[in-house]
Amino acid sequence: MKYWQLSFSVVVVSILLLLSGCVDQEEVLAPKSGETGHLAKTVTGDRYLVGFTNSPDAGIVEGVGGQVTRTFTIVPAVAAQMSPQAADALLKNPNIAYVEPDYEMFAHSQTVPWGIDRVFGDESYSFSTWDISTGNDIGVAILDTGIDEDHEDLKVAGGETTVDDTHWGSDGSGHGTHVAGTVAALDNNLGVVGVAPDVSLYAVKVLSDGGSGTVASVVAGIEWAVDQGIPVLNMSLGGSSDSQTLRDACDAAYAAGHLLVASAGNSGNPGGRGDNVGYPARYESVIAVGSSTQNDTRSSFSSTGPDVELIAPGSSILSTLPGDEYGTYSGTSMASPHVAGVAALAWASNTGLTHSEVRQILRDTAEDLGLSSNHQGYGLARADLAVAAVSGAEPAPDDPTGILAGTVSDAETGSGIQGASVTVDGTDFSATTGSDGSYSIENIPEGSYDVTASADDYVAETKPATISGDETTTLDFALAQEEDDDPDDPVNGELSIDVFDLTDSSNPAWARVTVNWAVSGENLSSVQSELILDGNVIDSQTSSVSGSGASGEHSLRNRNGHGNTYQVKLTVTDTGGNSVSETKEIDL
Ligand code: CA
């Protein structure tokens, strides 16, 4: 797995080039430097990391018989292979600051790109909005340069090409694969994650591998997506000339109930003056999306004007690239798929909504960044608020609903179990019991259901229930305690936290702490860091580990959370479920 730094500009679209004869190119800005991804590596043999007091000098390492395998630029250090004797010899050199073994590291859980984190508001990965909707089976068509259908972090349901002699599953540009990852990179242990990991992703190749196409190829792509009944179309493309055919095609797709999301364009100026939103974003039937930065400002390239409808993260966006790779791009092309993903999440949580209702919810729940409306439209698209607005919506009056209520208690003692989960199987309805073990779930449509109650250390139980309109159905559960843990489980005392260091890595936007950790034990399973303020978990990160020893680094943060004393809790867990925790305080 590699995270690439792209040092060249990617030419995106000049769809009107062939038609109008005028040169009309838009460029995705080159990414800013300093964006890094987490790398996981396995190290064996006599490998060391060598720090220098000044700049790295490979000759010093080679002078003691070592071999430099990598020279870093972010720190004055090299990675090298050498004997322990050579490492000792190096330590005597005044130009050497330190020599340390190159620890074995295990795969971190995937990186959550900042833009994904941002559109979920205060939620931490794994976002609780995903408990309601992950975009389940909502179709999203990516009209772009194609999508690498073999990418490890993408699942492509199908596609079509409207560019001669090309295939939708091949993306020689990388643009379409990057856009697709922001919508739908899988929530697995790899790479990155998208806004809506469970959508049905379709590749519609309307641009060549060089990143250009024609109005004809784009219109043919819209036509295909509409014929397939794919509800959401993302168009991270555009030009600066109006086209009757393109306008009519967008209007027809919208009239047929499809939601069209497009990048506003990268023709903005630093002052944000003027009306320079491109086409098709400029059409009333299309949601025009501008680009925001990690500081919640408008990206200086982001097109402005009265047609800008929403803004979303678009500067320095990490996502998927062809060949199982990952990289950082900037552009309104990167902002648009955040909105397409939010739309898919909202729509999937109630497929009875119309496209215009989904559009209105995106507007109503957008976060006002305090920018002018020509820059941000209604504001920044918010997945958490949009889905909450949908799932909290009152059911239609002709759709009778009832209430399910009861208690969950301990079968032996009869006392209520607090915090037990009650789920109406096959629906999004669920509840957690209160201190007396009681629960109540409202607005369940009439019908027969299976309902499951579960709680930690208890055996889950499933019972049938029939819900009638305007009535309360009572359903009580009595749960039996689980048997004691398997006696073969590793002993708790064998787990230990060997390194637990906190470093203040705050920046102006975020109070942030870097957690360096090393743990040991038998059959390790996971290591979790939690950032706690006033008893509330603000952020957390979990790494899957295995074997008998592991080390790594976590980064925890709280937006604008400076000037507080935080607790950081580190927990190591083994495969038997045993765990050991340690908590430290840090002022950020
Ligand atoms: Ca992933």
mmCIF file of N, CA and C in Angstrom, residues 335-385:
data_model
loop_
_atom_site.group_PDB
_atom_site.id
_atom_site.type_symbol
_atom_site.label_atom_id
_atom_site.label_comp_id
_atom_site.label_asym_id
_atom_site.label_seq_id
_atom_site.Cartn_x
_atom_site.Cartn_y
_atom_site.Cartn_z
ATOM 1 N N ALA A 335 -14.619 17.866 -3.915
ATOM 2 C CA ALA A 335 -15.703 18.300 -3.024
ATOM 3 C C ALA A 335 -17.029 17.642 -3.410
ATOM 4 N N SER A 336 -17.309 17.618 -4.707
ATOM 5 C CA SER A 336 -18.582 17.083 -5.200
ATOM 6 C C SER A 336 -18.889 15.677 -4.668
ATOM 7 N N PRO A 337 -17.922 14.737 -4.685
ATOM 8 C CA PRO A 337 -18.264 13.387 -4.205
ATOM 9 C C PRO A 337 -18.570 13.320 -2.711
ATOM 10 N N HIS A 338 -18.070 14.277 -1.916
ATOM 11 C CA HIS A 338 -18.498 14.306 -0.510
ATOM 12 C C HIS A 338 -20.015 14.524 -0.449
ATOM 13 N N VAL A 339 -20.513 15.449 -1.286
ATOM 14 C CA VAL A 339 -21.951 15.739 -1.288
ATOM 15 C C VAL A 339 -22.742 14.560 -1.855
ATOM 16 N N ALA A 340 -22.229 13.956 -2.922
ATOM 17 C CA ALA A 340 -22.916 12.782 -3.480
ATOM 18 C C ALA A 340 -23.018 11.682 -2.420
ATOM 19 N N GLY A 341 -21.958 11.530 -1.625
ATOM 20 C CA GLY A 341 -21.969 10.524 -0.561
ATOM 21 C C GLY A 341 -22.983 10.854 0.524
ATOM 22 N N VAL A 342 -23.044 12.129 0.915
ATOM 23 C CA VAL A 342 -24.022 12.537 1.938
ATOM 24 C C VAL A 342 -25.441 12.309 1.406
ATOM 25 N N ALA A 343 -25.660 12.653 0.147
ATOM 26 C CA ALA A 343 -26.990 12.443 -0.451
ATOM 27 C C ALA A 343 -27.362 10.963 -0.425
ATOM 28 N N ALA A 344 -26.383 10.107 -0.741
ATOM 29 C CA ALA A 344 -26.660 8.659 -0.758
ATOM 30 C C ALA A 344 -26.993 8.157 0.648
ATOM 31 N N LEU A 345 -26.268 8.648 1.659
ATOM 32 C CA LEU A 345 -26.542 8.245 3.044
ATOM 33 C C LEU A 345 -27.962 8.633 3.439
ATOM 34 N N ALA A 346 -28.311 9.887 3.130
ATOM 35 C CA ALA A 346 -29.631 10.375 3.528
ATOM 36 C C ALA A 346 -30.731 9.596 2.800
ATOM 37 N N TRP A 347 -30.515 9.413 1.516
ATOM 38 C CA TRP A 347 -31.532 8.734 0.714
ATOM 39 C C TRP A 347 -31.701 7.286 1.144
ATOM 40 N N ALA A 348 -30.581 6.620 1.439
ATOM 41 C CA ALA A 348 -30.637 5.212 1.843
ATOM 42 C C ALA A 348 -31.373 5.049 3.166
ATOM 43 N N SER A 349 -31.374 6.098 4.002
ATOM 44 C CA SER A 349 -32.052 5.950 5.291
ATOM 45 C C SER A 349 -33.559 6.117 5.143
ATOM 46 N N ASN A 350 -33.996 6.578 4.004
ATOM 47 C CA ASN A 350 -35.427 6.551 3.683
ATOM 48 C C ASN A 350 -35.582 6.613 2.170
ATOM 49 N N THR A 351 -35.713 5.434 1.572
ATOM 50 C CA THR A 351 -35.766 5.377 0.112
ATOM 51 C C THR A 351 -37.108 5.883 -0.420
ATOM 52 N N GLY A 352 -38.029 6.202 0.497
ATOM 53 C CA GLY A 352 -39.307 6.763 0.055
ATOM 54 C C GLY A 352 -39.230 8.236 -0.287
ATOM 55 N N LEU A 353 -38.100 8.866 0.046
ATOM 56 C CA LEU A 353 -37.961 10.292 -0.264
ATOM 57 C C LEU A 353 -37.820 10.509 -1.767
ATOM 58 N N THR A 354 -38.245 11.678 -2.223
ATOM 59 C CA THR A 354 -37.978 12.043 -3.608
ATOM 60 C C THR A 354 -36.627 12.744 -3.683
ATOM 61 N N HIS A 355 -36.113 12.875 -4.903
ATOM 62 C CA HIS A 355 -34.809 13.521 -5.079
ATOM 63 C C HIS A 355 -34.854 14.967 -4.606
ATOM 64 N N SER A 356 -35.996 15.645 -4.827
ATOM 65 C CA SER A 356 -36.043 17.047 -4.412
ATOM 66 C C SER A 356 -36.132 17.163 -2.891
ATOM 67 N N GLU A 357 -36.743 16.152 -2.231
ATOM 68 C CA GLU A 357 -36.752 16.143 -0.761
ATOM 69 C C GLU A 357 -35.339 15.932 -0.220
ATOM 70 N N VAL A 358 -34.588 15.023 -0.853
ATOM 71 C CA VAL A 358 -33.197 14.799 -0.424
ATOM 72 C C VAL A 358 -32.398 16.096 -0.608
ATOM 73 N N ARG A 359 -32.596 16.747 -1.742
ATOM 74 C CA ARG A 359 -31.872 17.988 -2.020
ATOM 75 C C ARG A 359 -32.195 19.051 -0.962
ATOM 76 N N GLN A 360 -33.478 19.155 -0.609
ATOM 77 C CA GLN A 360 -33.874 20.149 0.386
ATOM 78 C C GLN A 360 -33.274 19.825 1.754
ATOM 79 N N ILE A 361 -33.181 18.537 2.077
ATOM 80 C CA ILE A 361 -32.587 18.139 3.359
ATOM 81 C C ILE A 361 -31.100 18.513 3.378
ATOM 82 N N LEU A 362 -30.400 18.310 2.261
ATOM 83 C CA LEU A 362 -28.979 18.690 2.208
ATOM 84 C C LEU A 362 -28.832 20.192 2.457
ATOM 85 N N ARG A 363 -29.734 20.975 1.882
ATOM 86 C CA ARG A 363 -29.682 22.433 2.080
ATOM 87 C C ARG A 363 -30.002 22.787 3.537
ATOM 88 N N ASP A 364 -31.078 22.196 4.048
ATOM 89 C CA ASP A 364 -31.554 22.564 5.387
ATOM 90 C C ASP A 364 -30.556 22.182 6.472
ATOM 91 N N THR A 365 -29.794 21.109 6.243
ATOM 92 C CA THR A 365 -28.893 20.622 7.292
ATOM 93 C C THR A 365 -27.447 21.057 7.056
ATOM 94 N N ALA A 366 -27.205 21.865 6.015
ATOM 95 C CA ALA A 366 -25.826 22.314 5.756
ATOM 96 C C ALA A 366 -25.361 23.229 6.887
ATOM 97 N N GLU A 367 -24.062 23.146 7.178
ATOM 98 C CA GLU A 367 -23.478 23.945 8.265
ATOM 99 C C GLU A 367 -23.001 25.283 7.706
ATOM 100 N N ASP A 368 -23.487 26.350 8.292
ATOM 101 C CA ASP A 368 -23.083 27.695 7.868
ATOM 102 C C ASP A 368 -21.640 27.941 8.301
ATOM 103 N N LEU A 369 -20.750 28.065 7.338
ATOM 104 C CA LEU A 369 -19.338 28.313 7.681
ATOM 105 C C LEU A 369 -19.062 29.807 7.850
ATOM 106 N N GLY A 370 -20.101 30.608 7.696
ATOM 107 C CA GLY A 370 -19.921 32.052 7.846
ATOM 108 C C GLY A 370 -19.338 32.701 6.600
ATOM 109 N N LEU A 371 -19.334 31.973 5.491
ATOM 110 C CA LEU A 371 -18.834 32.530 4.224
ATOM 111 C C LEU A 371 -20.017 33.156 3.481
ATOM 112 N N SER A 372 -19.726 33.951 2.473
ATOM 113 C CA SER A 372 -20.819 34.547 1.713
ATOM 114 C C SER A 372 -21.531 33.450 0.925
ATOM 115 N N SER A 373 -22.799 33.695 0.599
ATOM 116 C CA SER A 373 -23.575 32.640 -0.050
ATOM 117 C C SER A 373 -23.032 32.333 -1.443
ATOM 118 N N ASN A 374 -22.378 33.296 -2.086
ATOM 119 C CA ASN A 374 -21.767 33.001 -3.383
ATOM 120 C C ASN A 374 -20.564 32.063 -3.248
ATOM 121 N N HIS A 375 -20.071 31.899 -2.038
ATOM 122 C CA HIS A 375 -18.921 31.022 -1.802
ATOM 123 C C HIS A 375 -19.341 29.664 -1.263
ATOM 124 N N GLN A 376 -20.291 29.659 -0.320
ATOM 125 C CA GLN A 376 -20.657 28.407 0.349
ATOM 126 C C GLN A 376 -22.059 27.926 0.017
ATOM 127 N N GLY A 377 -22.867 28.709 -0.705
ATOM 128 C CA GLY A 377 -24.252 28.315 -0.905
ATOM 129 C C GLY A 377 -24.953 28.231 0.437
ATOM 130 N N TYR A 378 -25.643 27.116 0.680
ATOM 131 C CA TYR A 378 -26.317 26.927 1.968
ATOM 132 C C TYR A 378 -25.327 26.555 3.071
ATOM 133 N N GLY A 379 -24.117 26.144 2.694
ATOM 134 C CA GLY A 379 -23.133 25.785 3.699
ATOM 135 C C GLY A 379 -22.507 24.434 3.410
ATOM 136 N N LEU A 380 -21.815 23.910 4.409
ATOM 137 C CA LEU A 380 -21.074 22.662 4.259
ATOM 138 C C LEU A 380 -21.993 21.456 4.474
ATOM 139 N N ALA A 381 -21.971 20.542 3.516
ATOM 140 C CA ALA A 381 -22.821 19.354 3.594
ATOM 141 C C ALA A 381 -22.462 18.551 4.841
ATOM 142 N N ARG A 382 -23.493 18.128 5.578
ATOM 143 C CA ARG A 382 -23.261 17.393 6.832
ATOM 144 C C ARG A 382 -24.010 16.061 6.805
ATOM 145 N N ALA A 383 -23.228 14.984 6.798
ATOM 146 C CA ALA A 383 -23.815 13.643 6.747
ATOM 147 C C ALA A 383 -24.642 13.345 7.988
ATOM 148 N N ASP A 384 -24.098 13.712 9.143
ATOM 149 C CA ASP A 384 -24.793 13.351 10.389
ATOM 150 C C ASP A 384 -26.139 14.059 10.491
ATOM 151 N N LEU A 385 -26.147 15.357 10.164
ATOM 152 C CA LEU A 385 -27.380 16.128 10.300
ATOM 153 C C LEU A 385 -28.403 15.735 9.239
#
